[in-house]
Amino acid sequence: MNFVTKAGLGLLAAVLLTGAASAAPKTNLMSQWASGSDGAAIAKLGDMFTAAGGEWQATSIAGHTANTLAKLNADAMAGNPPPAVQLKGPEIAEWNETGQTADLTDIATKEGWDKTVAPELLPVMKPAGKWVAVPMNIHRINWTWASSKAMKQVGLTAMPKTWAEFNADCDKAVAAGLVCVAHLSADWTDATTMENIVYGMDLDLDKKAFVDGDVDALKSPGMIKAFDQLRLMVNKYMDPGIAGRDYDTASNMMAQGKALFFIMGDWEIGTLTAAGYKYGMDNDYICGQSPTDWGKPGFILNSDSVVLFKQSDPDYAAGGQLLAHLIMSPDFQYIFTRPRARSRRASMSISRRASIPARCSRRPTCMPRSMPARWCARWPTT
Amino acid sequence: MTVLQKFRGAMMDTITQFVNTPDMTSQAAAQAMSDAVAAQQ
């Protein structure tokens, strides 16, 4: 069954669920996915929505999540919340408390979302028991990527398992005249690196600090130790040319062997694949879980998701149901998360996305062999 | 960082300040991050 057929069924379902003979389901998805592969992925969602008989609009808010929230706040205060908005984690619960979110429970029950969505996401998508959001994927943040060429140059055969091993490997890289850690100029990458460090050093601290926002944890001795590690990396293991460096340049530094490591989330495999790099010690790069000092596999989880808001216009209400159905369809989850969609579906050009479908039906790409086959097993997550 | 954006933004600002300020100590960074989040509560 191709996605158009499924989408058509979704349209029928949406109309039935809203109990209204919608002239044409409509939606307007507000997101940060404005350009490049992100924009292409959303355009494909728009194609699916249109193929199902809907009228599609997308509003792109470039930059930080804060920009999206500012726009959402303004629209909601004006009594005109957008039909659909890209939001994450606790923001979903906060907006649910305003009473402005749509209830997706009927379609969720009909389509069995509770059984197909990763259990870690359920309390996020249904913060007060009813479905108000749909997940598009699951990202794993704590990956470290390594240049096969650089590893051979400094005599390494495996990824570092602890931060002490990481530092020892870096010392070898620096002694060999290499940059150890490729890094770029963006605040979110600084935060990603820091979160990898804290998570790898102290799982409990990571949860208290970066999930609970505990102000004591944020200034604790463990956090100071983590900043020490970051300072070591900035001063000794990164190079002085970070300012102004973009993502692709940093990624290429690693892949081409100018730098040993690149600490980055799972989306990096899409960038590498799009640039023609190949996995393997005999090829361009390998990857593994970022170091942990507590000796177990771990997973810093991040999920892109869309919150649906109540709409007084029945066409937009029906459109919300259709959009939720399409986002949760295996076809879209596959499209949105596959790093080389171009090679499997000729009409697509989504090359840089590489995450895990939020549904539990597919394995992630570049998963280390030590991890369980069912990626949605309950590992330590934050 | 699975916290509200206002807290995440405060954390990110401090971490980036630390990266870009060579003489900022780890103790100062941790205290600043805690204070920045507290100010948003």
GROMACS .gro file of C-alpha atoms in nm:
model
  423
    1MET     CA    1   0.000   0.000   0.000
    2ASN     CA    2   0.161   0.325  -0.100
    3PHE     CA    3   0.144   0.634   0.114
    4VAL     CA    4  -0.111   0.806  -0.101
    5THR     CA    5  -0.355   0.524  -0.047
    6LYS     CA    6  -0.289   0.523   0.324
    7ALA     CA    7  -0.322   0.897   0.335
    8GLY     CA    8  -0.655   0.870   0.162
    9LEU     CA    9  -0.774   0.635   0.431
   10GLY     CA   10  -0.642   0.882   0.683
   11LEU     CA   11  -0.850   1.156   0.531
   12LEU     CA   12  -1.157   0.938   0.558
   13ALA     CA   13  -1.070   0.859   0.917
   14ALA     CA   14  -1.020   1.224   0.997
   15VAL     CA   15  -1.357   1.320   0.858
   16LEU     CA   16  -1.527   1.042   1.048
   17LEU     CA   17  -1.350   1.124   1.370
   18THR     CA   18  -1.441   1.489   1.364
   19GLY     CA   19  -1.800   1.401   1.286
   20ALA     CA   20  -1.817   1.674   1.026
   21ALA     CA   21  -1.823   1.659   0.651
   22SER     CA   22  -1.512   1.868   0.604
   23ALA     CA   23  -1.494   2.043   0.270
   24ALA     CA   24  -1.119   2.011   0.270
   25PRO     CA   25  -0.899   1.941   0.568
   26LYS     CA   26  -0.661   2.231   0.620
   27THR     CA   27  -0.354   2.284   0.829
   28ASN     CA   28  -0.063   2.518   0.882
   29LEU     CA   29   0.242   2.361   1.043
   30MET     CA   30   0.465   2.607   1.226
   31SER     CA   31   0.817   2.474   1.257
   32GLN     CA   32   1.185   2.558   1.251
   33TRP     CA   33   1.235   2.328   0.954
   34ALA     CA   34   1.286   2.600   0.700
   35SER     CA   35   1.546   2.486   0.453
   36GLY     CA   36   1.773   2.210   0.335
   37SER     CA   37   1.684   1.854   0.420
   38ASP     CA   38   1.460   1.967   0.705
   39GLY     CA   39   1.258   2.182   0.471
   40ALA     CA   40   1.248   1.901   0.216
   41ALA     CA   41   1.113   1.659   0.475
   42ILE     CA   42   0.836   1.897   0.569
   43ALA     CA   43   0.762   1.962   0.204
   44LYS     CA   44   0.718   1.589   0.162
   45LEU     CA   45   0.473   1.589   0.451
   46GLY     CA   46   0.290   1.866   0.270
   47ASP     CA   47   0.282   1.655  -0.045
   48MET     CA   48   0.128   1.370   0.150
   49PHE     CA   49  -0.127   1.603   0.306
   50THR     CA   50  -0.221   1.743  -0.032
   51ALA     CA   51  -0.237   1.397  -0.190
   52ALA     CA   52  -0.491   1.309   0.077
   53GLY     CA   53  -0.711   1.595  -0.034
   54GLY     CA   54  -0.599   1.852   0.218
   55GLU     CA   55  -0.492   2.213   0.184
   56TRP     CA   56  -0.139   2.252   0.319
   57GLN     CA   57   0.041   2.552   0.455
   58ALA     CA   58   0.367   2.571   0.643
   59THR     CA   59   0.509   2.857   0.847
   60SER     CA   60   0.882   2.842   0.902
   61ILE     CA   61   1.033   3.019   1.200
   62ALA     CA   62   1.407   3.020   1.153
   63GLY     CA   63   1.650   2.990   1.440
   64HIS     CA   64   1.601   2.886   1.797
   65THR     CA   65   1.304   2.720   1.959
   66ALA     CA   66   1.263   3.047   2.148
   67ASN     CA   67   1.161   3.214   1.822
   68THR     CA   68   0.892   2.954   1.761
   69LEU     CA   69   0.766   2.993   2.117
   70ALA     CA   70   0.753   3.371   2.083
   71LYS     CA   71   0.535   3.340   1.773
   72LEU     CA   72   0.319   3.075   1.938
   73ASN     CA   73   0.274   3.289   2.248
   74ALA     CA   74   0.172   3.588   2.041
   75ASP     CA   75  -0.080   3.389   1.837
   76ALA     CA   76  -0.224   3.214   2.142
   77MET     CA   77  -0.258   3.540   2.334
   78ALA     CA   78  -0.447   3.679   2.037
   79GLY     CA   79  -0.685   3.385   2.059
   80ASN     CA   80  -0.563   3.238   1.735
   81PRO     CA   81  -0.332   2.947   1.812
   82PRO     CA   82  -0.180   2.789   1.503
   83PRO     CA   83  -0.317   2.450   1.400
   84ALA     CA   84   0.009   2.262   1.442
   85VAL     CA   85   0.341   2.356   1.600
   86GLN     CA   86   0.677   2.185   1.633
   87LEU     CA   87   0.744   2.158   2.006
   88LYS     CA   88   0.952   1.938   2.230
   89GLY     CA   89   0.941   1.775   2.570
   90PRO     CA   90   0.816   1.984   2.859
   91GLU     CA   91   0.683   2.255   2.632
   92ILE     CA   92   0.413   2.007   2.528
   93ALA     CA   93   0.295   1.963   2.885
   94GLU     CA   94   0.304   2.336   2.948
   95TRP     CA   95   0.086   2.411   2.646
   96ASN     CA   96  -0.145   2.124   2.734
   97GLU     CA   97  -0.211   2.295   3.066
   98THR     CA   98  -0.347   2.599   2.883
   99GLY     CA   99  -0.636   2.388   2.756
  100GLN     CA  100  -0.569   2.493   2.397
  101THR     CA  101  -0.433   2.165   2.266
  102ALA     CA  102  -0.644   1.932   2.056
  103ASP     CA  103  -0.740   1.588   2.181
  104LEU     CA  104  -0.600   1.316   1.955
  105THR     CA  105  -0.703   1.027   2.175
  106ASP     CA  106  -0.971   0.891   1.941
  107ILE     CA  107  -0.741   0.860   1.643
  108ALA     CA  108  -0.461   0.736   1.868
  109THR     CA  109  -0.685   0.460   1.996
  110LYS     CA  110  -0.809   0.373   1.650
  111GLU     CA  111  -0.455   0.349   1.514
  112GLY     CA  112  -0.299   0.189   1.822
  113TRP     CA  113  -0.037   0.454   1.892
  114ASP     CA  114   0.012   0.334   2.249
  115LYS     CA  115   0.145   0.007   2.112
  116THR     CA  116   0.361   0.147   1.835
  117VAL     CA  117   0.522   0.455   1.988
  118ALA     CA  118   0.832   0.411   2.202
  119PRO     CA  119   0.722   0.388   2.566
  120GLU     CA  120   0.962   0.663   2.670
  121LEU     CA  121   0.766   0.908   2.456
  122LEU     CA  122   0.417   0.824   2.579
  123PRO     CA  123   0.415   1.053   2.886
  124VAL     CA  124   0.558   1.332   2.671
  125MET     CA  125   0.298   1.304   2.397
  126LYS     CA  126   0.011   1.251   2.641
  127PRO     CA  127   0.118   1.453   2.944
  128ALA     CA  128  -0.219   1.443   3.117
  129GLY     CA  129  -0.340   1.114   2.977
  130LYS     CA  130  -0.473   1.226   2.641
  131TRP     CA  131  -0.274   1.245   2.320
  132VAL     CA  132  -0.200   1.607   2.226
  133ALA     CA  133   0.117   1.564   2.021
  134VAL     CA  134   0.270   1.324   1.772
  135PRO     CA  135   0.638   1.231   1.760
  136MET     CA  136   0.821   1.242   1.431
  137ASN     CA  137   1.139   1.065   1.534
  138ILE     CA  138   1.378   0.988   1.815
  139HIS     CA  139   1.724   1.136   1.817
  140ARG     CA  140   2.009   0.996   2.019
  141ILE     CA  141   2.236   1.277   2.128
  142ASN     CA  142   2.530   1.088   2.276
  143TRP     CA  143   2.724   0.972   1.973
  144THR     CA  144   3.092   1.021   1.905
  145TRP     CA  145   3.215   0.990   1.548
  146ALA     CA  146   3.573   0.902   1.465
  147SER     CA  147   3.785   0.927   1.152
  148SER     CA  148   3.910   0.586   1.045
  149LYS     CA  149   4.215   0.750   0.887
  150ALA     CA  150   4.301   0.943   1.202
  151MET     CA  151   4.246   0.640   1.423
  152LYS     CA  152   4.492   0.439   1.217
  153GLN     CA  153   4.737   0.728   1.219
  154VAL     CA  154   4.747   0.737   1.599
  155GLY     CA  155   4.719   0.360   1.645
  156LEU     CA  156   4.364   0.328   1.774
  157THR     CA  157   4.142   0.030   1.704
  158ALA     CA  158   3.833   0.106   1.914
  159MET     CA  159   3.623   0.395   2.033
  160PRO     CA  160   3.700   0.527   2.383
  161LYS     CA  161   3.469   0.387   2.647
  162THR     CA  162   3.542   0.633   2.928
  163TRP     CA  163   3.638   0.998   2.946
  164ALA     CA  164   3.984   0.895   3.066
  165GLU     CA  165   4.024   0.683   2.754
  166PHE     CA  166   3.891   0.971   2.545
  167ASN     CA  167   4.153   1.205   2.688
  168ALA     CA  168   4.428   0.949   2.636
  169ASP     CA  169   4.323   0.908   2.273
  170CYS     CA  170   4.316   1.285   2.233
  171ASP     CA  171   4.667   1.318   2.371
  172LYS     CA  172   4.783   1.072   2.105
  173ALA     CA  173   4.604   1.269   1.835
  174VAL     CA  174   4.754   1.599   1.948
  175ALA     CA  175   5.100   1.440   1.965
  176ALA     CA  176   5.049   1.327   1.606
  177GLY     CA  177   4.968   1.680   1.498
  178LEU     CA  178   4.594   1.627   1.462
  179VAL     CA  179   4.301   1.814   1.605
  180CYS     CA  180   4.133   1.576   1.845
  181VAL     CA  181   3.780   1.718   1.856
  182ALA     CA  182   3.622   1.884   1.555
  183HIS     CA  183   3.388   2.157   1.673
  184LEU     CA  184   3.187   2.437   1.522
  185SER     CA  185   3.060   2.776   1.621
  186ALA     CA  186   2.706   2.733   1.753
  187ASP     CA  187   2.574   2.748   2.106
  188TRP     CA  188   2.370   2.430   2.065
  189THR     CA  189   2.683   2.234   1.978
  190ASP     CA  190   2.857   2.368   2.288
  191ALA     CA  191   2.557   2.249   2.489
  192THR     CA  192   2.552   1.913   2.311
  193THR     CA  193   2.916   1.856   2.398
  194MET     CA  194   2.860   1.956   2.760
  195GLU     CA  195   2.558   1.730   2.790
  196ASN     CA  196   2.759   1.439   2.650
  197ILE     CA  197   3.024   1.503   2.915
  198VAL     CA  198   2.785   1.534   3.209
  199TYR     CA  199   2.580   1.233   3.102
  200GLY     CA  200   2.891   1.024   3.057
  201MET     CA  201   3.040   1.123   3.389
  202ASP     CA  202   2.736   1.109   3.615
  203LEU     CA  203   2.397   0.985   3.500
  204ASP     CA  204   2.217   1.105   3.812
  205LEU     CA  205   2.370   1.451   3.783
  206ASP     CA  206   2.264   1.474   3.421
  207LYS     CA  207   1.904   1.400   3.515
  208LYS     CA  208   1.898   1.642   3.806
  209ALA     CA  209   2.066   1.921   3.613
  210PHE     CA  210   1.944   1.888   3.256
  211VAL     CA  211   1.604   1.721   3.305
  212ASP     CA  212   1.490   1.850   3.642
  213GLY     CA  213   1.670   2.186   3.621
  214ASP     CA  214   1.789   2.151   3.980
  215VAL     CA  215   1.989   2.466   4.060
  216ASP     CA  216   2.198   2.287   4.323
  217ALA     CA  217   2.297   2.017   4.077
  218LEU     CA  218   2.391   2.283   3.824
  219LYS     CA  219   2.658   2.422   4.058
  220SER     CA  220   2.760   2.093   4.218
  221PRO     CA  221   3.114   1.953   4.232
  222GLY     CA  222   3.016   1.707   3.960
  223MET     CA  223   2.917   1.992   3.730
  224ILE     CA  224   3.244   2.172   3.804
  225LYS     CA  225   3.430   1.853   3.712
  226ALA     CA  226   3.235   1.837   3.386
  227PHE     CA  227   3.327   2.198   3.307
  228ASP     CA  228   3.690   2.102   3.375
  229GLN     CA  229   3.661   1.836   3.106
  230LEU     CA  230   3.505   2.084   2.865
  231ARG     CA  231   3.782   2.335   2.938
  232LEU     CA  232   4.044   2.068   2.867
  233MET     CA  233   3.877   1.989   2.539
  234VAL     CA  234   3.843   2.354   2.435
  235ASN     CA  235   4.198   2.447   2.529
  236LYS     CA  236   4.385   2.138   2.417
  237TYR     CA  237   4.175   1.907   2.203
  238MET     CA  238   3.984   2.152   1.984
  239ASP     CA  239   4.157   2.390   1.745
  240PRO     CA  240   4.156   2.770   1.759
  241GLY     CA  241   3.963   2.804   1.434
  242ILE     CA  242   3.618   2.730   1.573
  243ALA     CA  243   3.481   3.084   1.543
  244GLY     CA  244   3.266   3.108   1.232
  245ARG     CA  245   3.303   2.741   1.143
  246ASP     CA  246   2.985   2.578   1.012
  247TYR     CA  247   2.853   2.229   1.067
  248ASP     CA  248   2.964   2.073   0.741
  249THR     CA  249   3.318   2.203   0.782
  250ALA     CA  250   3.347   2.046   1.127
  251SER     CA  251   3.198   1.721   1.001
  252ASN     CA  252   3.445   1.714   0.712
  253MET     CA  253   3.737   1.775   0.949
  254MET     CA  254   3.658   1.446   1.114
  255ALA     CA  255   3.561   1.249   0.805
  256GLN     CA  256   3.873   1.355   0.615
  257GLY     CA  257   4.104   1.269   0.903
  258LYS     CA  258   4.204   1.621   1.002
  259ALA     CA  259   4.036   1.565   1.337
  260LEU     CA  260   4.001   1.241   1.531
  261PHE     CA  261   3.657   1.283   1.689
  262PHE     CA  262   3.331   1.471   1.636
  263ILE     CA  263   3.075   1.469   1.918
  264MET     CA  264   2.734   1.499   1.759
  265GLY     CA  265   2.386   1.347   1.756
  266ASP     CA  266   2.264   1.076   1.522
  267TRP     CA  267   2.176   1.322   1.249
  268GLU     CA  268   2.546   1.335   1.167
  269ILE     CA  269   2.519   1.010   0.974
  270GLY     CA  270   2.291   1.184   0.728
  271THR     CA  271   2.547   1.456   0.671
  272LEU     CA  272   2.823   1.201   0.625
  273THR     CA  273   2.617   0.987   0.392
  274ALA     CA  274   2.510   1.285   0.184
  275ALA     CA  275   2.876   1.385   0.149
  276GLY     CA  276   2.966   1.038   0.024
  277TYR     CA  277   3.153   0.914   0.330
  278LYS     CA  278   3.123   0.550   0.427
  279TYR     CA  279   3.117   0.369   0.759
  280GLY     CA  280   3.396   0.131   0.860
  281MET     CA  281   3.756   0.123   0.968
  282ASP     CA  282   3.848   0.048   0.609
  283ASN     CA  283   3.640   0.340   0.491
  284ASP     CA  284   3.596   0.690   0.631
  285TYR     CA  285   3.447   0.684   0.980
  286ILE     CA  286   3.318   0.477   1.266
  287CYS     CA  287   3.093   0.578   1.551
  288GLY     CA  288   3.002   0.474   1.899
  289GLN     CA  289   2.834   0.579   2.217
  290SER     CA  290   3.003   0.881   2.368
  291PRO     CA  291   3.216   0.786   2.669
  292THR     CA  292   3.047   0.686   2.992
  293ASP     CA  293   3.228   0.633   3.318
  294TRP     CA  294   2.953   0.408   3.451
  295GLY     CA  295   3.003   0.127   3.205
  296LYS     CA  296   2.663   0.076   3.050
  297PRO     CA  297   2.485   0.173   2.733
  298GLY     CA  298   2.294   0.495   2.763
  299PHE     CA  299   2.068   0.703   2.549
  300ILE     CA  300   2.015   1.079   2.563
  301LEU     CA  301   1.679   1.094   2.395
  302ASN     CA  302   1.538   1.384   2.200
  303SER     CA  303   1.225   1.367   1.990
  304ASP     CA  304   1.096   1.610   1.732
  305SER     CA  305   0.722   1.632   1.771
  306VAL     CA  306   0.421   1.830   1.662
  307VAL     CA  307   0.148   1.960   1.893
  308LEU     CA  308  -0.200   2.002   1.751
  309PHE     CA  309  -0.410   2.292   1.879
  310LYS     CA  310  -0.789   2.320   1.900
  311GLN     CA  311  -0.944   2.489   1.600
  312SER     CA  312  -1.293   2.634   1.572
  313ASP     CA  313  -1.295   2.596   1.194
  314PRO     CA  314  -1.403   2.235   1.122
  315ASP     CA  315  -1.173   2.221   0.819
  316TYR     CA  316  -0.872   2.294   1.036
  317ALA     CA  317  -0.997   2.056   1.305
  318ALA     CA  318  -1.019   1.780   1.045
  319GLY     CA  319  -0.683   1.885   0.910
  320GLY     CA  320  -0.526   1.834   1.250
  321GLN     CA  321  -0.653   1.479   1.264
  322LEU     CA  322  -0.526   1.410   0.912
  323LEU     CA  323  -0.188   1.564   0.988
  324ALA     CA  324  -0.151   1.354   1.301
  325HIS     CA  325  -0.243   1.042   1.107
  326LEU     CA  326   0.012   1.118   0.838
  327ILE     CA  327   0.293   1.197   1.079
  328MET     CA  328   0.230   0.871   1.261
  329SER     CA  329   0.216   0.667   0.942
  330PRO     CA  330   0.505   0.425   0.888
  331ASP     CA  331   0.566   0.587   0.552
  332PHE     CA  332   0.630   0.933   0.691
  333GLN     CA  333   0.826   0.804   0.989
  334TYR     CA  334   1.046   0.621   0.740
  335ILE     CA  335   1.081   0.925   0.516
  336PHE     CA  336   1.163   1.158   0.801
  337THR     CA  337   1.429   0.942   0.960
  338ARG     CA  338   1.601   0.763   0.677
  339PRO     CA  339   1.944   0.909   0.595
  340ARG     CA  340   1.943   0.813   0.229
  341ALA     CA  341   1.582   0.831   0.129
  342ARG     CA  342   1.691   0.944  -0.215
  343SER     CA  343   1.818   0.600  -0.300
  344ARG     CA  344   1.496   0.423  -0.214
  345ARG     CA  345   1.237   0.670  -0.330
  346ALA     CA  346   1.326   0.856  -0.641
  347SER     CA  347   1.101   1.151  -0.578
  348MET     CA  348   1.262   1.240  -0.249
  349SER     CA  349   1.570   1.436  -0.172
  350ILE     CA  350   1.602   1.403   0.200
  351SER     CA  351   1.959   1.314   0.259
  352ARG     CA  352   2.059   1.456   0.594
  353ARG     CA  353   1.804   1.317   0.831
  354ALA     CA  354   1.908   1.014   1.027
  355SER     CA  355   1.721   0.942   1.341
  356ILE     CA  356   1.499   0.671   1.474
  357PRO     CA  357   1.132   0.648   1.385
  358ALA     CA  358   0.919   0.716   1.688
  359ARG     CA  359   0.736   0.395   1.609
  360CYS     CA  360   0.894   0.079   1.747
  361SER     CA  361   0.899  -0.100   1.417
  362ARG     CA  362   1.239  -0.019   1.276
  363ARG     CA  363   1.597  -0.035   1.396
  364PRO     CA  364   1.811   0.275   1.392
  365THR     CA  365   2.098   0.321   1.160
  366CYS     CA  366   2.460   0.294   1.279
  367MET     CA  367   2.359   0.126   1.601
  368PRO     CA  368   2.656  -0.037   1.771
  369ARG     CA  369   2.633  -0.412   1.782
  370SER     CA  370   2.641  -0.412   2.159
  371MET     CA  371   2.299  -0.254   2.175
  372PRO     CA  372   1.981  -0.459   2.185
  373ALA     CA  373   1.791  -0.520   1.867
  374ARG     CA  374   1.483  -0.354   2.008
  375TRP     CA  375   1.602   0.002   2.026
  376CYS     CA  376   1.309   0.104   2.238
  377ALA     CA  377   1.416  -0.118   2.524
  378ARG     CA  378   1.440   0.072   2.848
  379TRP     CA  379   1.795   0.195   2.871
  380PRO     CA  380   1.892   0.477   3.103
  381THR     CA  381   1.749   0.777   2.928
  382THR     CA  382   1.731   1.147   2.990
  383MET     CA  383   1.848   1.904   2.799
  384THR     CA  384   1.487   1.815   2.855
  385VAL     CA  385   1.382   2.132   3.029
  386LEU     CA  386   1.163   2.423   2.930
  387GLN     CA  387   1.323   2.640   2.666
  388LYS     CA  388   1.370   2.929   2.906
  389PHE     CA  389   1.593   2.708   3.123
  390ARG     CA  390   1.764   2.545   2.827
  391GLY     CA  391   1.845   2.884   2.683
  392ALA     CA  392   1.995   2.995   3.014
  393MET     CA  393   2.209   2.681   3.029
  394MET     CA  394   2.324   2.715   2.671
  395ASP     CA  395   2.417   3.079   2.712
  396THR     CA  396   2.640   2.997   3.008
  397ILE     CA  397   2.806   2.701   2.840
  398THR     CA  398   2.883   2.903   2.527
  399GLN     CA  399   3.015   3.188   2.740
  400PHE     CA  400   3.245   2.937   2.907
  401VAL     CA  401   3.367   2.802   2.573
  402ASN     CA  402   3.439   3.152   2.446
  403THR     CA  403   3.592   3.292   2.766
  404PRO     CA  404   3.926   3.124   2.832
  405ASP     CA  405   3.970   3.275   3.178
  406MET     CA  406   3.626   3.174   3.303
  407THR     CA  407   3.675   2.907   3.568
  408SER     CA  408   3.472   2.592   3.598
  409GLN     CA  409   3.345   2.704   3.938
  410ALA     CA  410   3.233   3.037   3.795
  411ALA     CA  411   3.061   2.866   3.504
  412ALA     CA  412   2.871   2.624   3.726
  413GLN     CA  413   2.761   2.905   3.957
  414ALA     CA  414   2.660   3.121   3.661
  415MET     CA  415   2.457   2.841   3.506
  416SER     CA  416   2.278   2.777   3.833
  417ASP     CA  417   2.207   3.148   3.880
  418ALA     CA  418   2.084   3.186   3.522
  419VAL     CA  419   1.836   2.902   3.562
  420ALA     CA  420   1.725   3.028   3.904
  421ALA     CA  421   1.655   3.367   3.751
  422GLN     CA  422   1.411   3.205   3.511
  423GLN     CA  423   1.215   3.025   3.783
   0.00000   0.00000   0.00000
